[in-house]
mmCIF file of C-alpha atoms in Angstrom:
data_model
loop_
_atom_site.group_PDB
_atom_site.id
_atom_site.type_symbol
_atom_site.label_atom_id
_atom_site.label_comp_id
_atom_site.label_asym_id
_atom_site.label_seq_id
_atom_site.Cartn_x
_atom_site.Cartn_y
_atom_site.Cartn_z
ATOM 1 C CA UNK A 234 125.241 118.547 105.202
ATOM 2 C CA UNK A 235 122.042 115.965 104.023
ATOM 3 C CA UNK A 236 122.267 113.599 100.980
ATOM 4 C CA UNK A 237 119.262 113.847 98.670
ATOM 5 C CA UNK A 238 118.261 111.071 96.294
ATOM 6 C CA UNK A 239 115.407 111.564 94.161
ATOM 7 C CA UNK A 240 114.382 111.177 89.982
ATOM 8 C CA UNK A 241 112.489 113.390 88.104
ATOM 9 C CA UNK A 242 108.677 112.801 88.299
ATOM 10 C CA UNK A 243 108.835 111.474 91.361
ATOM 11 C CA UNK A 244 107.385 112.897 94.121
ATOM 12 C CA UNK A 245 110.245 113.190 95.381
ATOM 13 C CA UNK A 246 109.998 116.764 94.258
ATOM 14 C CA UNK A 247 107.877 117.897 96.942
ATOM 15 C CA UNK A 248 110.511 117.540 99.597
ATOM 16 C CA UNK A 249 113.403 118.727 97.051
ATOM 17 C CA UNK A 250 111.601 122.248 97.411
ATOM 18 C CA UNK A 251 111.457 121.775 101.211
ATOM 19 C CA UNK A 252 114.670 121.769 101.528
ATOM 20 C CA UNK A 253 115.088 124.521 98.902
ATOM 21 C CA UNK A 254 112.749 126.312 101.181
ATOM 22 C CA UNK A 255 114.437 125.574 104.028
ATOM 23 C CA UNK A 256 117.837 126.848 103.088
ATOM 24 C CA UNK A 257 119.278 123.072 104.274
ATOM 25 C CA UNK A 258 122.348 122.097 103.376
ATOM 26 C CA UNK A 259 121.912 118.940 100.709
ATOM 27 C CA UNK A 260 123.572 117.249 97.733
ATOM 28 C CA UNK A 261 121.001 115.841 95.416
ATOM 29 C CA UNK A 262 121.445 112.729 93.764
ATOM 30 C CA UNK A 263 119.722 111.525 90.488
ATOM 31 C CA UNK A 264 118.363 108.572 89.893
ATOM 32 C CA UNK A 265 117.576 106.921 86.540
ATOM 33 C CA UNK A 266 114.949 105.420 87.110
ATOM 34 C CA UNK A 267 115.216 103.944 83.397
ATOM 35 C CA UNK A 268 117.712 102.488 83.807
ATOM 36 C CA UNK A 269 116.314 100.819 87.336
ATOM 37 C CA UNK A 270 118.877 102.633 89.220
ATOM 38 C CA UNK A 271 116.472 102.003 92.026
ATOM 39 C CA UNK A 272 116.921 98.630 92.340
ATOM 40 C CA UNK A 273 120.848 98.280 92.546
ATOM 41 C CA UNK A 274 122.775 97.026 95.199
ATOM 42 C CA UNK A 275 124.272 100.440 95.818
ATOM 43 C CA UNK A 276 120.810 101.772 96.888
ATOM 44 C CA UNK A 277 118.759 98.985 98.445
ATOM 45 C CA UNK A 278 122.032 98.977 100.789
ATOM 46 C CA UNK A 279 120.616 102.742 101.440
ATOM 47 C CA UNK A 280 117.120 102.131 100.784
ATOM 48 C CA UNK A 281 115.743 98.632 100.834
ATOM 49 C CA UNK A 282 112.522 99.791 99.536
ATOM 50 C CA UNK A 283 113.522 100.755 95.885
ATOM 51 C CA UNK A 284 111.982 104.207 96.212
ATOM 52 C CA UNK A 285 112.393 107.528 96.268
ATOM 53 C CA UNK A 286 112.999 110.163 98.130
ATOM 54 C CA UNK A 287 115.667 109.280 100.948
ATOM 55 C CA UNK A 288 117.428 111.553 102.810
ATOM 56 C CA UNK A 289 120.272 110.674 104.122
ATOM 57 C CA UNK A 290 121.107 112.635 107.545
ATOM 58 C CA UNK A 291 123.896 112.342 110.070
ATOM 59 C CA UNK A 292 122.124 110.419 112.557
ATOM 60 C CA UNK A 293 120.538 108.432 109.674
ATOM 61 C CA UNK A 294 118.426 107.498 106.520
ATOM 62 C CA UNK A 295 114.337 108.924 106.305
ATOM 63 C CA UNK A 296 112.274 107.359 103.607
ATOM 64 C CA UNK A 297 108.471 108.682 102.937
ATOM 65 C CA UNK A 298 107.593 111.802 102.145
ATOM 66 C CA UNK A 299 105.151 112.732 104.703
ATOM 67 C CA UNK A 300 108.225 112.071 107.399
ATOM 68 C CA UNK A 301 111.074 113.424 105.003
ATOM 69 C CA UNK A 302 108.946 116.658 105.057
ATOM 70 C CA UNK A 303 107.570 116.952 108.683
ATOM 71 C CA UNK A 304 111.530 116.395 109.334
ATOM 72 C CA UNK A 305 112.694 119.252 107.220
ATOM 73 C CA UNK A 306 109.726 121.271 108.553
ATOM 74 C CA UNK A 307 110.945 120.621 111.888
ATOM 75 C CA UNK A 308 114.393 120.763 111.664
ATOM 76 C CA UNK A 309 114.653 124.193 110.196
ATOM 77 C CA UNK A 310 111.974 125.964 112.581
ATOM 78 C CA UNK A 311 112.949 129.265 111.295
ATOM 79 C CA UNK A 312 111.561 128.700 108.344
ATOM 80 C CA UNK A 313 107.860 127.626 109.275
ATOM 81 C CA UNK A 314 106.980 124.938 107.121
ATOM 82 C CA UNK A 315 104.500 123.114 109.768
ATOM 83 C CA UNK A 316 102.618 124.604 112.933
ATOM 84 C CA UNK A 317 104.272 122.781 115.364
ATOM 85 C CA UNK A 318 103.575 124.289 118.687
ATOM 86 C CA UNK A 319 99.536 123.750 117.748
ATOM 87 C CA UNK A 320 98.408 119.768 117.715
ATOM 88 C CA UNK A 321 95.438 119.797 115.928
ATOM 89 C CA UNK A 322 96.699 122.320 113.297
ATOM 90 C CA UNK A 323 99.648 120.328 112.793
ATOM 91 C CA UNK A 324 97.619 117.300 112.522
ATOM 92 C CA UNK A 325 95.493 118.981 110.030
ATOM 93 C CA UNK A 326 98.860 119.701 107.728
ATOM 94 C CA UNK A 327 99.693 115.630 108.640
ATOM 95 C CA UNK A 328 96.050 114.718 107.030
ATOM 96 C CA UNK A 329 96.792 116.619 104.144
ATOM 97 C CA UNK A 330 100.154 115.062 103.717
ATOM 98 C CA UNK A 331 98.707 110.998 104.547
ATOM 99 C CA UNK A 332 95.979 111.811 101.945
ATOM 100 C CA UNK A 333 98.186 112.441 99.493
ATOM 101 C CA UNK A 334 100.429 109.690 99.811
ATOM 102 C CA UNK A 335 97.960 107.040 100.721
ATOM 103 C CA UNK A 336 95.346 107.830 98.097
ATOM 104 C CA UNK A 337 96.020 110.383 95.579
ATOM 105 C CA UNK A 338 99.595 109.055 94.656
ATOM 106 C CA UNK A 339 98.648 105.265 95.200
ATOM 107 C CA UNK A 340 95.519 106.518 92.621
ATOM 108 C CA UNK A 341 98.386 107.219 90.434
ATOM 109 C CA UNK A 342 100.757 104.716 90.595
ATOM 110 C CA UNK A 343 97.960 102.398 88.844
ATOM 111 C CA UNK A 344 99.073 104.344 85.655
ATOM 112 C CA UNK A 345 102.746 102.831 85.388
ATOM 113 C CA UNK A 346 102.501 100.559 87.814
ATOM 114 C CA UNK A 347 99.859 97.912 88.201
ATOM 115 C CA UNK A 348 102.482 95.139 88.464
ATOM 116 C CA UNK A 349 102.254 96.344 92.351
ATOM 117 C CA UNK A 350 98.898 94.858 92.712
ATOM 118 C CA UNK A 351 97.956 92.533 89.613
ATOM 119 C CA UNK A 352 99.883 90.461 87.024
ATOM 120 C CA UNK A 353 97.846 90.472 84.166
ATOM 121 C CA UNK A 354 97.756 92.891 81.003
ATOM 122 C CA UNK A 355 93.767 92.896 81.231
ATOM 123 C CA UNK A 356 94.240 94.325 84.653
ATOM 124 C CA UNK A 357 96.583 97.388 84.093
ATOM 125 C CA UNK A 358 94.503 98.035 80.667
ATOM 126 C CA UNK A 359 91.343 98.172 82.749
ATOM 127 C CA UNK A 360 93.183 100.119 85.830
ATOM 128 C CA UNK A 361 94.929 102.440 83.342
ATOM 129 C CA UNK A 362 91.745 103.525 81.993
ATOM 130 C CA UNK A 363 90.082 104.490 85.711
ATOM 131 C CA UNK A 364 93.134 107.113 85.891
ATOM 132 C CA UNK A 365 91.461 110.277 84.776
ATOM 133 C CA UNK A 366 88.401 109.046 87.107
ATOM 134 C CA UNK A 367 90.392 108.113 90.114
ATOM 135 C CA UNK A 368 92.515 111.305 89.948
ATOM 136 C CA UNK A 369 89.198 113.990 89.244
ATOM 137 C CA UNK A 370 87.483 112.531 91.773
ATOM 138 C CA UNK A 371 90.926 112.984 94.281
ATOM 139 C CA UNK A 372 91.137 116.406 93.063
ATOM 140 C CA UNK A 373 87.687 117.361 93.290
ATOM 141 C CA UNK A 374 87.828 116.767 96.918
ATOM 142 C CA UNK A 375 91.044 119.056 97.474
ATOM 143 C CA UNK A 376 89.233 121.479 95.087
ATOM 144 C CA UNK A 377 86.284 121.751 97.361
ATOM 145 C CA UNK A 378 86.935 120.816 101.028
ATOM 146 C CA UNK A 379 91.503 121.422 101.223
ATOM 147 C CA UNK A 380 92.225 124.371 99.606
ATOM 148 C CA UNK A 381 92.010 127.161 102.331
ATOM 149 C CA UNK A 382 93.797 129.526 99.956
ATOM 150 C CA UNK A 383 96.128 131.397 99.531
ATOM 151 C CA UNK A 384 97.967 128.516 100.449
ATOM 152 C CA UNK A 385 96.848 124.632 101.025
ATOM 153 C CA UNK A 386 96.261 126.071 104.888
ATOM 154 C CA UNK A 387 95.498 129.083 104.342
ATOM 155 C CA UNK A 388 97.772 132.224 104.393
ATOM 156 C CA UNK A 389 100.173 130.045 105.480
ATOM 157 C CA UNK A 390 102.659 128.142 103.114
ATOM 158 C CA UNK A 391 103.668 124.621 104.634
ATOM 159 C CA UNK A 392 104.485 121.429 103.733
ATOM 160 C CA UNK A 393 101.537 120.154 102.182
ATOM 161 C CA UNK A 394 102.229 123.436 99.523
ATOM 162 C CA UNK A 395 105.173 121.625 97.726
ATOM 163 C CA UNK A 396 103.393 117.803 98.097
ATOM 164 C CA UNK A 397 100.105 119.453 96.376
ATOM 165 C CA UNK A 398 101.766 121.325 93.673
ATOM 166 C CA UNK A 399 103.945 117.527 92.904
ATOM 167 C CA UNK A 400 101.451 115.876 92.436
ATOM 168 C CA UNK A 401 99.395 118.207 90.870
ATOM 169 C CA UNK A 402 101.821 118.508 88.006
ATOM 170 C CA UNK A 403 100.482 114.727 86.899
ATOM 171 C CA UNK A 404 97.265 115.847 86.229
ATOM 172 C CA UNK A 405 97.168 116.963 82.780
ATOM 173 C CA UNK A 406 99.344 113.617 81.982
ATOM 174 C CA UNK A 407 96.865 111.599 83.548
ATOM 175 C CA UNK A 408 94.054 113.270 81.565
ATOM 176 C CA UNK A 409 92.220 114.881 84.050
ATOM 177 C CA UNK A 410 90.117 118.104 83.138
ATOM 178 C CA UNK A 411 92.133 120.717 85.063
ATOM 179 C CA UNK A 412 89.584 123.410 84.091
ATOM 180 C CA UNK A 413 87.578 121.968 86.604
ATOM 181 C CA UNK A 414 90.318 122.614 89.198
ATOM 182 C CA UNK A 415 90.266 126.419 89.405
ATOM 183 C CA UNK A 416 92.106 126.287 92.872
ATOM 184 C CA UNK A 417 94.460 123.570 92.142
ATOM 185 C CA UNK A 418 95.446 125.545 89.208
ATOM 186 C CA UNK A 419 96.331 128.728 91.029
ATOM 187 C CA UNK A 420 97.592 127.447 93.474
ATOM 188 C CA UNK A 421 100.542 125.860 90.904
ATOM 189 C CA UNK A 422 100.988 129.138 89.255
ATOM 190 C CA UNK A 423 101.318 130.829 92.660
ATOM 191 C CA UNK A 424 104.179 127.984 93.751
ATOM 192 C CA UNK A 425 105.929 128.884 89.997
ATOM 193 C CA UNK A 426 106.257 132.615 91.527
ATOM 194 C CA UNK A 427 108.846 131.231 94.336
ATOM 195 C CA UNK A 428 112.123 131.232 93.652
ATOM 196 C CA UNK A 429 113.251 128.595 95.645
ATOM 197 C CA UNK A 430 110.334 126.057 93.391
ATOM 198 C CA UNK A 431 111.630 127.529 90.496
ATOM 199 C CA UNK A 432 115.110 126.617 90.749
ATOM 200 C CA UNK A 433 114.583 123.094 92.235
ATOM 201 C CA UNK A 434 112.320 122.513 89.324
ATOM 202 C CA UNK A 435 114.529 123.866 86.267
ATOM 203 C CA UNK A 436 117.072 121.496 88.489
ATOM 204 C CA UNK A 437 115.118 118.679 88.240
ATOM 205 C CA UNK A 438 114.824 119.298 84.586
ATOM 206 C CA UNK B 38 85.576 114.751 124.938
ATOM 207 C CA UNK B 39 85.989 113.291 121.593
ATOM 208 C CA UNK B 40 84.166 111.553 119.396
ATOM 209 C CA UNK B 41 85.675 108.990 117.555
ATOM 210 C CA UNK B 42 84.321 106.991 114.809
ATOM 211 C CA UNK B 43 85.670 103.697 113.787
ATOM 212 C CA UNK B 44 84.566 100.218 112.236
ATOM 213 C CA UNK B 45 85.630 97.002 113.142
ATOM 214 C CA UNK B 46 87.821 95.498 111.251
ATOM 215 C CA UNK B 47 89.277 98.727 109.833
ATOM 216 C CA UNK B 48 92.821 99.823 110.653
ATOM 217 C CA UNK B 49 90.746 102.660 112.964
ATOM 218 C CA UNK B 50 91.602 100.384 115.828
ATOM 219 C CA UNK B 51 95.530 101.824 115.969
ATOM 220 C CA UNK B 52 93.911 104.779 116.885
ATOM 221 C CA UNK B 53 91.659 103.479 119.392
ATOM 222 C CA UNK B 54 94.373 101.960 121.103
ATOM 223 C CA UNK B 55 96.532 104.646 120.761
ATOM 224 C CA UNK B 56 92.976 107.113 122.407
ATOM 225 C CA UNK B 57 93.093 104.014 125.601
ATOM 226 C CA UNK B 58 96.902 103.979 126.064
ATOM 227 C CA UNK B 59 96.947 108.312 125.854
ATOM 228 C CA UNK B 60 93.587 108.256 128.602
ATOM 229 C CA UNK B 61 91.825 109.996 126.144
ATOM 230 C CA UNK B 62 88.594 111.323 127.134
ATOM 231 C CA UNK B 63 86.670 109.620 124.002
ATOM 232 C CA UNK B 64 83.204 108.510 122.961
ATOM 233 C CA UNK B 65 83.786 105.542 119.976
ATOM 234 C CA UNK B 66 80.765 105.685 117.180
ATOM 235 C CA UNK B 67 80.585 102.381 115.607
ATOM 236 C CA UNK B 68 79.486 102.205 111.793
ATOM 237 C CA UNK B 69 78.231 99.416 110.156
ATOM 238 C CA UNK B 70 80.036 99.145 106.742
ATOM 239 C CA UNK B 71 77.604 96.145 105.937
ATOM 240 C CA UNK B 72 74.854 98.947 105.204
ATOM 241 C CA UNK B 73 77.389 101.212 103.815
ATOM 242 C CA UNK B 74 76.801 103.667 106.900
ATOM 243 C CA UNK B 75 79.960 105.325 105.757
ATOM 244 C CA UNK B 76 78.472 106.719 102.701
ATOM 245 C CA UNK B 77 75.165 108.300 104.562
ATOM 246 C CA UNK B 78 74.527 111.578 104.283
ATOM 247 C CA UNK B 79 74.921 112.382 107.902
ATOM 248 C CA UNK B 80 78.570 110.779 107.926
ATOM 249 C CA UNK B 81 79.565 111.818 104.797
ATOM 250 C CA UNK B 82 78.842 115.300 106.281
ATOM 251 C CA UNK B 83 81.646 115.041 108.994
ATOM 252 C CA UNK B 84 84.063 113.214 106.677
ATOM 253 C CA UNK B 85 83.596 113.676 103.185
ATOM 254 C CA UNK B 86 85.622 110.696 102.668
ATOM 255 C CA UNK B 87 83.758 107.963 103.657
ATOM 256 C CA UNK B 88 86.033 106.178 105.379
ATOM 257 C CA UNK B 89 87.564 105.380 109.059
ATOM 258 C CA UNK B 90 88.964 106.471 111.308
ATOM 259 C CA UNK B 91 87.353 110.344 112.030
ATOM 260 C CA UNK B 92 88.316 112.099 115.029
ATOM 261 C CA UNK B 93 85.834 115.201 116.310
ATOM 262 C CA UNK B 94 87.952 117.318 118.278
ATOM 263 C CA UNK B 95 86.620 120.202 119.778
ATOM 264 C CA UNK B 96 89.396 122.254 117.396
ATOM 265 C CA UNK B 97 87.669 120.547 114.362
ATOM 266 C CA UNK B 98 87.796 117.294 112.126
ATOM 267 C CA UNK B 99 90.599 115.084 111.803
ATOM 268 C CA UNK B 100 90.979 112.203 109.631
ATOM 269 C CA UNK B 101 93.777 109.722 108.116
ATOM 270 C CA UNK B 102 95.813 107.429 110.538
ATOM 271 C CA UNK B 103 99.076 109.000 110.858
ATOM 272 C CA UNK B 104 97.668 112.722 111.529
ATOM 273 C CA UNK B 105 95.163 110.955 114.182
ATOM 274 C CA UNK B 106 98.031 108.857 115.686
ATOM 275 C CA UNK B 107 100.563 111.755 115.516
ATOM 276 C CA UNK B 108 97.569 113.805 117.251
ATOM 277 C CA UNK B 109 97.236 112.163 120.213
ATOM 278 C CA UNK B 110 100.838 111.449 120.783
ATOM 279 C CA UNK B 111 101.434 115.495 120.505
ATOM 280 C CA UNK B 112 98.034 115.833 123.387
ATOM 281 C CA UNK B 113 99.407 113.474 125.774
ATOM 282 C CA UNK B 114 102.577 114.199 126.015
ATOM 283 C CA UNK B 115 103.076 112.062 129.465
ATOM 284 C CA UNK B 116 101.925 108.904 127.569
ATOM 285 C CA UNK B 117 105.017 108.989 125.462
ATOM 286 C CA UNK B 118 103.883 107.856 122.346
ATOM 287 C CA UNK B 119 106.188 109.383 120.036
ATOM 288 C CA UNK B 120 109.339 111.265 120.695
ATOM 289 C CA UNK B 121 108.328 114.502 119.638
ATOM 290 C CA UNK B 122 111.707 116.051 121.175
ATOM 291 C CA UNK B 123 113.567 114.894 118.779
ATOM 292 C CA UNK B 124 113.133 115.504 115.074
ATOM 293 C CA UNK B 125 114.711 112.570 113.495
ATOM 294 C CA UNK B 126 113.401 109.690 116.063
ATOM 295 C CA UNK B 127 109.819 111.456 115.230
ATOM 296 C CA UNK B 128 110.243 110.970 111.444
ATOM 297 C CA UNK B 129 111.588 107.645 111.921
ATOM 298 C CA UNK B 130 108.224 106.988 113.910
ATOM 299 C CA UNK B 131 106.174 108.873 110.821
ATOM 300 C CA UNK B 132 108.299 106.996 107.979
ATOM 301 C CA UNK B 133 107.135 103.975 109.359
ATOM 302 C CA UNK B 134 102.960 104.573 109.950
ATOM 303 C CA UNK B 135 103.680 106.150 106.401
ATOM 304 C CA UNK B 136 104.577 102.697 105.092
ATOM 305 C CA UNK B 137 101.574 101.566 106.889
ATOM 306 C CA UNK B 138 99.222 103.682 105.014
ATOM 307 C CA UNK B 139 100.652 103.963 101.909
ATOM 308 C CA UNK B 140 102.350 101.051 100.731
ATOM 309 C CA UNK B 141 101.170 98.210 103.353
ATOM 310 C CA UNK B 142 97.164 99.143 104.109
ATOM 311 C CA UNK B 143 97.174 99.943 99.819
ATOM 312 C CA UNK B 144 98.394 96.816 99.245
ATOM 313 C CA UNK B 145 95.754 94.764 101.367
ATOM 314 C CA UNK B 146 93.198 96.994 100.265
ATOM 315 C CA UNK B 147 93.071 95.572 96.546
ATOM 316 C CA UNK B 148 91.396 92.515 98.227
ATOM 317 C CA UNK B 149 88.011 93.600 98.247
ATOM 318 C CA UNK B 150 88.405 97.055 97.045
ATOM 319 C CA UNK B 151 89.363 96.740 93.860
ATOM 320 C CA UNK B 152 86.701 98.824 92.480
ATOM 321 C CA UNK B 153 88.993 101.909 93.889
ATOM 322 C CA UNK B 154 90.950 101.089 90.637
ATOM 323 C CA UNK B 155 89.841 98.928 88.531
ATOM 324 C CA UNK B 156 86.167 97.649 86.818
ATOM 325 C CA UNK B 157 86.633 94.916 85.857
ATOM 326 C CA UNK B 158 85.115 91.279 87.435
ATOM 327 C CA UNK B 159 88.581 89.369 85.611
ATOM 328 C CA UNK B 160 91.244 92.122 87.292
ATOM 329 C CA UNK B 161 89.260 92.318 90.780
ATOM 330 C CA UNK B 162 90.380 88.203 90.674
ATOM 331 C CA UNK B 163 93.765 88.924 89.525
ATOM 332 C CA UNK B 164 94.334 91.787 92.570
ATOM 333 C CA UNK B 165 92.869 89.289 94.865
ATOM 334 C CA UNK B 166 95.523 86.376 93.584
ATOM 335 C CA UNK B 167 98.380 88.735 94.247
ATOM 336 C CA UNK B 168 97.700 89.903 98.203
ATOM 337 C CA UNK B 169 98.904 86.495 99.972
ATOM 338 C CA UNK B 170 102.376 87.842 98.193
ATOM 339 C CA UNK B 171 102.233 91.549 98.325
ATOM 340 C CA UNK B 172 101.247 91.629 101.573
ATOM 341 C CA UNK B 173 103.722 88.784 102.843
ATOM 342 C CA UNK B 174 106.723 90.679 100.819
ATOM 343 C CA UNK B 175 105.854 93.812 102.355
ATOM 344 C CA UNK B 176 105.708 92.376 106.051
ATOM 345 C CA UNK B 177 109.084 90.476 105.029
ATOM 346 C CA UNK B 178 110.547 94.223 105.022
ATOM 347 C CA UNK B 179 109.123 95.278 108.429
ATOM 348 C CA UNK B 180 110.263 91.592 109.655
ATOM 349 C CA UNK B 181 114.096 92.471 108.196
ATOM 350 C CA UNK B 182 114.308 95.994 108.567
ATOM 351 C CA UNK B 183 111.885 97.017 111.131
ATOM 352 C CA UNK B 184 110.844 95.962 114.248
ATOM 353 C CA UNK B 185 113.320 97.039 116.381
ATOM 354 C CA UNK B 186 112.074 94.654 119.544
ATOM 355 C CA UNK B 187 110.677 94.558 121.831
ATOM 356 C CA UNK B 188 108.655 97.225 120.402
ATOM 357 C CA UNK B 189 108.672 98.709 116.747
ATOM 358 C CA UNK B 190 111.053 101.388 117.436
ATOM 359 C CA UNK B 191 112.478 99.961 120.317
ATOM 360 C CA UNK B 192 112.572 99.935 124.092
ATOM 361 C CA UNK B 193 109.635 102.673 123.830
ATOM 362 C CA UNK B 194 106.092 101.720 122.872
ATOM 363 C CA UNK B 195 104.820 103.961 120.562
ATOM 364 C CA UNK B 196 102.111 105.142 117.790
ATOM 365 C CA UNK B 197 103.817 102.642 115.680
ATOM 366 C CA UNK B 198 103.128 99.557 118.067
ATOM 367 C CA UNK B 199 99.057 99.655 117.794
ATOM 368 C CA UNK B 200 99.176 100.322 113.759
ATOM 369 C CA UNK B 201 101.527 97.322 113.232
ATOM 370 C CA UNK B 202 99.079 95.036 115.284
ATOM 371 C CA UNK B 203 95.992 96.616 113.831
ATOM 372 C CA UNK B 204 97.839 96.202 109.983
ATOM 373 C CA UNK B 205 99.156 92.497 111.032
ATOM 374 C CA UNK B 206 95.980 90.521 112.412
ATOM 375 C CA UNK B 207 94.849 91.295 108.413
ATOM 376 C CA UNK B 208 97.736 88.539 107.596
ATOM 377 C CA UNK B 209 95.943 85.186 108.620
ATOM 378 C CA UNK B 210 92.973 86.092 106.215
ATOM 379 C CA UNK B 211 95.052 87.383 103.695
ATOM 380 C CA UNK B 212 96.887 84.347 103.264
ATOM 381 C CA UNK B 213 100.558 84.758 104.455
ATOM 382 C CA UNK B 214 102.263 82.290 106.116
ATOM 383 C CA UNK B 215 102.886 83.913 109.449
ATOM 384 C CA UNK B 216 105.499 81.286 110.340
ATOM 385 C CA UNK B 217 107.697 83.498 108.624
ATOM 386 C CA UNK B 218 107.484 86.611 110.697
ATOM 387 C CA UNK B 219 108.336 85.210 114.249
ATOM 388 C CA UNK B 220 109.049 89.225 115.277
ATOM 389 C CA UNK B 221 105.702 90.400 113.556
ATOM 390 C CA UNK B 222 103.975 87.795 115.522
ATOM 391 C CA UNK B 223 105.883 87.812 118.870
ATOM 392 C CA UNK B 224 104.724 91.636 118.642
ATOM 393 C CA UNK B 225 101.494 90.933 118.383
ATOM 394 C CA UNK B 226 101.635 88.369 121.410
ATOM 395 C CA UNK B 227 103.434 91.435 123.289
ATOM 396 C CA UNK B 228 100.702 93.801 122.172
ATOM 397 C CA UNK B 229 97.969 91.526 123.822
ATOM 398 C CA UNK B 230 99.210 91.084 127.312
ATOM 399 C CA UNK B 231 98.287 95.747 127.230
ATOM 400 C CA UNK B 232 95.260 96.310 128.703
ATOM 401 C CA UNK B 233 94.191 98.846 127.037
ATOM 402 C CA UNK B 234 94.939 96.883 123.653
ATOM 403 C CA UNK B 235 93.041 93.887 125.395
ATOM 404 C CA UNK B 236 89.737 96.760 126.557
ATOM 405 C CA UNK B 237 89.354 97.826 122.738
ATOM 406 C CA UNK B 238 89.683 94.561 121.005
ATOM 407 C CA UNK B 239 86.989 93.099 123.643
ATOM 408 C CA UNK B 240 85.104 96.854 122.412
ATOM 409 C CA UNK B 241 85.127 96.503 118.650
ATOM 410 C CA UNK B 242 84.094 92.864 118.433
#
């Protein structure tokens, strides 16, 4: 039985969905970011980064969305969430999850977490003004070059899908005109037809 | 025969070393970032992100360091660069490469590439002032919690090692007091004893 730490509205949703899709036995633990529970001594003893998601397994603790997603896929091969038997196809999956974590999620983080990289109020305001533009430009690349359809990698649903769905939920709040992203929005609708996705979305509310 | 695109001083060094360690057949193509060759139409046709590294294989193009590193490890199993046969151990490797790409590399990028997230000169200056602090804090976590020694994952050399070595080369230029990072610096020395590392470092000069 895994223990899975998440907070609503964060990227942890992707791993949460993947656990559900895989049929894993897990207990979800919700953290309250408003009271900074992620920086409590108890939580920092589990994940010194003070972030989510964290997956506690019998072998030890795992952090970082791309790592947790691939771990779930490899541990539950019958769910076929990543093509481990084909190094190139698996690398394509990983290139997509890497892009989401290192470029798209980071762009979004400049809206509320500018203090990670700057100190002045004027810099935070400047960063916030850029969000609609950077997020639109990152998602334009996803729309144009990355979504093969119906799922990110084509006919097969993979760990890329809950991750895209999760980050894509931030678009409207980030001021992006989603009408320019028909494939991304169709993908969101398709995701919301999946029982596992609906269950987790409901649970995180 | 792969074609591998890199630019000196970038994170592409990690994949370059991994190719060499794996004994892969590849041709290295150097891009000149000073003349913005990464944004030329020819290069954007290969990698629309306009970044390095890019690995061109017979099956298609791969981008993103964590994806390329894992691809090399999986394609050349005899080099034993990642523990693919153990989902948890492989996830630990991936958590480390994810942390480097999404947190540490991103922190560093705020020194010269603030234009990705802001527009004002005052914001760029603010970001630059934070670099020694953010890089020191990220590497303090690596020093304290992540390097098992002698290699990142313990007794076995993995794809984590060239990646840590590569990002670690930025520390002095980022104004970090490396005397507070004895394990990181010992790791660098250990890396420089490896023929593959020396060969690639020399080639990228």
